[in-house]
Amino acid sequence: MLIPKNPRIKSKKLQRAAMSESCVMCHEDQTVVLAHLPDKNSGMGLKCHDFIGGHLCYKCHEYADNEGRADYKWRYLALTRTLERLFRRDIIKVA
């Protein structure tokens, strides 16, 4: 039996927030994008929600996408550093 997937949560605001930032892992600032990190909703050709991602440069994004190289601790650190940045800049707010 197939388990239905919830629709992906997309946010232009979160995607644009990465444009002017440095990489949360290596601090490079030329090629930074919102890199979607693997979760239960991702897979071949499927991205996770936009809030499950990190502000990563091209090199770190490639590292994160390679399942054999980046472990979950590395990905978790990228996610938590990005979320902290988004909260501190009031891009994400708690009501």
CSV table of C-alpha atoms in Angstrom, one decimal:
chain,number,residue,atom,x,y,z
A,1,MET,CA,0.0,0.0,0.0
A,2,LEU,CA,1.4,3.4,-1.0
A,3,ILE,CA,1.5,6.1,1.6
A,4,PRO,CA,0.3,9.4,0.2
A,5,LYS,CA,2.8,12.3,0.5
A,6,ASN,CA,1.8,15.7,1.7
A,7,PRO,CA,2.3,18.6,-0.8
A,8,ARG,CA,5.6,20.3,-0.6
A,9,ILE,CA,5.7,23.6,1.3
A,10,LYS,CA,7.4,26.2,-0.9
A,11,SER,CA,8.4,29.7,0.2
A,12,LYS,CA,9.9,32.3,-2.2
A,13,LYS,CA,10.8,34.3,1.0
A,14,LEU,CA,13.0,31.5,2.3
A,15,GLN,CA,14.5,30.8,-1.1
A,16,ARG,CA,15.4,34.5,-1.6
A,17,ALA,CA,16.9,34.8,1.9
A,18,ALA,CA,19.9,32.7,0.8
A,19,MET,CA,20.9,35.0,-2.1
A,20,SER,CA,22.8,37.6,-0.1
A,21,GLU,CA,24.2,35.2,2.6
A,22,SER,CA,27.4,33.3,3.1
A,23,CYS,CA,27.5,29.5,3.4
A,24,VAL,CA,26.7,28.4,6.9
A,25,MET,CA,29.3,25.7,6.7
A,26,CYS,CA,32.4,27.2,5.0
A,27,HIS,CA,31.4,30.9,4.8
A,28,GLU,CA,32.0,31.3,1.1
A,29,ASP,CA,29.6,33.9,-0.3
A,30,GLN,CA,29.6,33.7,-4.1
A,31,THR,CA,27.4,30.6,-5.0
A,32,VAL,CA,25.0,30.3,-2.0
A,33,VAL,CA,21.5,28.9,-2.5
A,34,LEU,CA,18.9,27.3,-0.3
A,35,ALA,CA,20.0,23.7,-0.6
A,36,HIS,CA,17.2,21.2,0.2
A,37,LEU,CA,18.3,18.5,2.6
A,38,PRO,CA,17.1,14.9,2.5
A,39,ASP,CA,14.0,14.0,4.6
A,40,LYS,CA,11.2,11.5,4.5
A,41,ASN,CA,9.4,13.6,1.7
A,42,SER,CA,12.5,13.8,-0.6
A,43,GLY,CA,13.7,11.2,-3.0
A,44,MET,CA,14.5,10.8,-6.7
A,45,GLY,CA,13.3,13.9,-8.3
A,46,LEU,CA,11.5,15.1,-5.2
A,47,LYS,CA,12.6,18.0,-3.0
A,48,CYS,CA,11.8,18.4,0.7
A,49,HIS,CA,10.0,21.4,2.1
A,50,ASP,CA,11.7,24.7,1.8
A,51,PHE,CA,12.2,25.0,5.6
A,52,ILE,CA,14.3,21.9,5.6
A,53,GLY,CA,17.3,23.3,3.9
A,54,GLY,CA,20.6,25.1,4.4
A,55,HIS,CA,22.3,28.2,3.0
A,56,LEU,CA,25.1,26.4,1.2
A,57,CYS,CA,27.6,27.2,-1.4
A,58,TYR,CA,28.0,25.1,-4.5
A,59,LYS,CA,30.8,22.9,-3.0
A,60,CYS,CA,28.9,22.3,0.3
A,61,HIS,CA,25.6,21.7,-1.6
A,62,GLU,CA,27.4,19.0,-3.6
A,63,TYR,CA,28.7,17.5,-0.4
A,64,ALA,CA,25.3,17.5,1.2
A,65,ASP,CA,23.7,15.8,-1.8
A,66,ASN,CA,26.2,13.0,-1.7
A,67,GLU,CA,24.6,10.4,0.7
A,68,GLY,CA,27.9,8.6,1.2
A,69,ARG,CA,29.9,11.7,2.3
A,70,ALA,CA,27.7,14.0,4.3
A,71,ASP,CA,26.4,12.3,7.5
A,72,TYR,CA,23.2,13.4,9.2
A,73,LYS,CA,25.2,15.3,11.9
A,74,TRP,CA,26.7,17.6,9.2
A,75,ARG,CA,23.3,18.1,7.5
A,76,TYR,CA,21.7,18.8,10.9
A,77,LEU,CA,24.3,21.4,11.7
A,78,ALA,CA,23.7,23.1,8.3
A,79,LEU,CA,19.9,23.1,9.0
A,80,THR,CA,20.2,24.5,12.5
A,81,ARG,CA,22.7,27.2,11.6
A,82,THR,CA,20.4,28.3,8.7
A,83,LEU,CA,17.3,28.3,11.0
A,84,GLU,CA,19.1,30.3,13.6
A,85,ARG,CA,20.1,32.8,10.9
A,86,LEU,CA,16.5,33.1,9.6
A,87,PHE,CA,15.1,33.6,13.2
A,88,ARG,CA,17.7,36.3,14.0
A,89,ARG,CA,17.0,38.2,10.8
A,90,ASP,CA,13.2,38.0,11.5
A,91,ILE,CA,12.6,36.0,8.3
A,92,ILE,CA,11.0,33.3,10.4
A,93,LYS,CA,9.0,34.5,13.4
A,94,VAL,CA,7.3,32.7,16.2
A,95,ALA,CA,3.9,34.2,17.0
